[in-house]
Amino acid sequence: LMPTCAAELGPQRSGLRSERGEVSTLLIVFTTVMLFFFGVVHASLVFHARAVVSAAAQDGLRATQVEGGTGDDGRAAAEATLALAPGLADTSVEVSASDDENRVRVTARVDSPFGGWFTDESAEVSGPKERFYSESERQ
């Protein structure tokens, strides 16, 4: 049974007109969710990079602190730790090793996979050189 007059079609057509704003709302919600997702991914990369840079600095310091350890040993240990974490760019390791005090500074740049965003992370640690003290030196 088909409607015979235009008055019977009127309410159905006006119902379609009230749904025009649904696409705009969906677009705004989708964009907001995607931006939130990108932000979470970038933040997780930054926190991971911060942990890796800190671990590299600590590994470098431990390598310089042992008896017979040199600055080159510390640099090699820190660079080996940094090599385990992909996604870090422009990494640098500065080692200052002496007979009394050792210092290691590691810096790296975290690039976002979404382009345009980057963050610089750095860690610096220091500690004394380990050495054996004879009984006469302790008193």
CSV table of C-alpha atoms in Angstrom, one decimal:
chain,number,residue,atom,x,y,z
A,1,LEU,CA,0.0,0.0,0.0
A,2,MET,CA,1.5,3.2,-1.1
A,3,PRO,CA,0.7,6.6,0.5
A,4,THR,CA,-1.6,8.6,-1.7
A,5,CYS,CA,-1.0,12.1,-0.6
A,6,ALA,CA,2.1,14.2,0.2
A,7,ALA,CA,0.9,14.8,3.8
A,8,GLU,CA,1.6,11.2,4.6
A,9,LEU,CA,5.2,11.5,3.4
A,10,GLY,CA,5.9,14.7,5.4
A,11,PRO,CA,6.9,13.3,8.8
A,12,GLN,CA,9.2,10.7,7.2
A,13,ARG,CA,11.1,13.4,5.3
A,14,SER,CA,11.4,15.7,8.3
A,15,GLY,CA,12.9,12.8,10.4
A,16,LEU,CA,15.8,12.6,7.9
A,17,ARG,CA,16.5,16.3,8.2
A,18,SER,CA,17.1,16.1,12.0
A,19,GLU,CA,20.1,13.6,11.5
A,20,ARG,CA,22.2,16.0,9.5
A,21,GLY,CA,24.6,16.9,12.4
A,22,GLU,CA,25.5,13.2,13.1
A,23,VAL,CA,28.5,13.2,10.7
A,24,SER,CA,30.0,16.3,12.3
A,25,THR,CA,29.7,14.9,15.8
A,26,LEU,CA,31.2,11.6,14.7
A,27,LEU,CA,34.1,13.4,13.0
A,28,ILE,CA,34.8,15.4,16.2
A,29,VAL,CA,34.7,12.4,18.4
A,30,PHE,CA,36.9,10.3,16.0
A,31,THR,CA,39.5,13.1,15.8
A,32,THR,CA,39.6,13.5,19.6
A,33,VAL,CA,40.1,9.8,20.1
A,34,MET,CA,42.8,9.6,17.5
A,35,LEU,CA,44.7,12.6,19.0
A,36,PHE,CA,44.4,11.0,22.4
A,37,PHE,CA,45.8,7.8,21.0
A,38,PHE,CA,48.7,9.5,19.4
A,39,GLY,CA,49.5,11.4,22.6
A,40,VAL,CA,49.5,8.1,24.6
A,41,VAL,CA,51.8,6.4,22.1
A,42,HIS,CA,54.2,9.4,22.1
A,43,ALA,CA,54.2,9.6,25.9
A,44,SER,CA,55.0,5.9,26.2
A,45,LEU,CA,57.9,6.3,23.8
A,46,VAL,CA,59.2,9.1,25.9
A,47,PHE,CA,59.0,7.2,29.2
A,48,HIS,CA,60.7,4.2,27.6
A,49,ALA,CA,63.5,6.4,26.2
A,50,ARG,CA,63.9,8.0,29.6
A,51,ALA,CA,64.4,4.5,31.2
A,52,VAL,CA,66.8,3.4,28.5
A,53,VAL,CA,68.9,6.6,28.7
A,54,SER,CA,69.1,6.2,32.5
A,55,ALA,CA,70.1,2.6,32.3
A,56,ALA,CA,72.8,3.4,29.7
A,57,ALA,CA,74.3,6.0,32.0
A,58,GLN,CA,74.2,3.6,35.0
A,59,ASP,CA,75.8,0.9,32.9
A,60,GLY,CA,78.5,3.2,31.7
A,61,LEU,CA,79.3,4.4,35.3
A,62,ARG,CA,79.5,0.8,36.5
A,63,ALA,CA,82.0,0.0,33.8
A,64,THR,CA,84.2,2.9,34.8
A,65,GLN,CA,83.9,2.3,38.5
A,66,VAL,CA,85.4,-1.2,38.6
A,67,GLU,CA,89.1,-1.5,39.3
A,68,GLY,CA,90.9,-1.1,36.1
A,69,GLY,CA,87.9,0.4,34.3
A,70,THR,CA,88.5,3.3,31.9
A,71,GLY,CA,86.4,5.9,30.3
A,72,ASP,CA,86.5,3.9,27.0
A,73,ASP,CA,85.0,1.0,28.9
A,74,GLY,CA,82.2,3.2,30.2
A,75,ARG,CA,81.5,4.7,26.8
A,76,ALA,CA,81.4,1.2,25.2
A,77,ALA,CA,79.0,-0.1,27.9
A,78,ALA,CA,76.6,2.9,27.6
A,79,GLU,CA,76.6,2.7,23.8
A,80,ALA,CA,75.9,-1.1,23.9
A,81,THR,CA,72.8,-0.4,26.1
A,82,LEU,CA,71.6,2.4,23.8
A,83,ALA,CA,72.0,0.0,20.8
A,84,LEU,CA,69.4,-2.3,22.4
A,85,ALA,CA,66.7,0.3,22.1
A,86,PRO,CA,65.6,1.3,18.6
A,87,GLY,CA,63.9,4.7,18.0
A,88,LEU,CA,66.6,6.8,19.7
A,89,ALA,CA,68.4,9.4,17.5
A,90,ASP,CA,71.3,11.7,18.0
A,91,THR,CA,72.7,9.7,20.9
A,92,SER,CA,75.8,10.9,22.7
A,93,VAL,CA,77.8,9.6,25.6
A,94,GLU,CA,80.2,11.8,27.6
A,95,VAL,CA,82.5,10.0,30.1
A,96,SER,CA,84.8,11.7,32.6
A,97,ALA,CA,86.8,9.1,34.5
A,98,SER,CA,89.6,9.9,37.0
A,99,ASP,CA,91.2,8.1,39.9
A,100,ASP,CA,88.6,9.5,42.4
A,101,GLU,CA,85.4,10.4,40.6
A,102,ASN,CA,83.6,9.1,37.5
A,103,ARG,CA,80.8,10.9,35.6
A,104,VAL,CA,78.7,9.7,32.7
A,105,ARG,CA,76.2,11.8,30.8
A,106,VAL,CA,74.0,10.2,28.1
A,107,THR,CA,71.6,12.2,25.8
A,108,ALA,CA,69.3,11.0,23.1
A,109,ARG,CA,66.4,12.3,21.0
A,110,VAL,CA,63.1,10.5,20.8
A,111,ASP,CA,61.3,10.8,17.5
A,112,SER,CA,57.6,10.2,17.3
A,113,PRO,CA,56.4,7.8,14.7
A,114,PHE,CA,53.8,10.3,13.7
A,115,GLY,CA,56.3,12.9,12.6
A,116,GLY,CA,57.0,16.4,13.9
A,117,TRP,CA,57.2,15.6,17.6
A,118,PHE,CA,60.5,14.9,19.3
A,119,THR,CA,61.8,15.1,22.8
A,120,ASP,CA,65.4,15.3,24.2
A,121,GLU,CA,66.2,13.0,27.1
A,122,SER,CA,69.4,13.0,29.2
A,123,ALA,CA,70.7,11.4,32.3
A,124,GLU,CA,73.9,12.1,34.3
A,125,VAL,CA,75.3,9.9,37.0
A,126,SER,CA,78.5,10.0,39.0
A,127,GLY,CA,80.2,8.0,41.6
A,128,PRO,CA,83.6,7.2,43.2
A,129,LYS,CA,86.2,4.9,41.6
A,130,GLU,CA,86.3,1.5,43.4
A,131,ARG,CA,89.7,0.5,44.7
A,132,PHE,CA,91.1,-1.7,47.3
A,133,TYR,CA,92.4,0.0,50.5
A,134,SER,CA,95.1,-1.9,52.4
A,135,GLU,CA,94.9,-2.2,56.1
A,136,SER,CA,97.5,0.5,56.7
A,137,GLU,CA,95.5,3.0,54.4
A,138,ARG,CA,92.3,2.5,56.4
A,139,GLN,CA,93.7,3.7,59.7
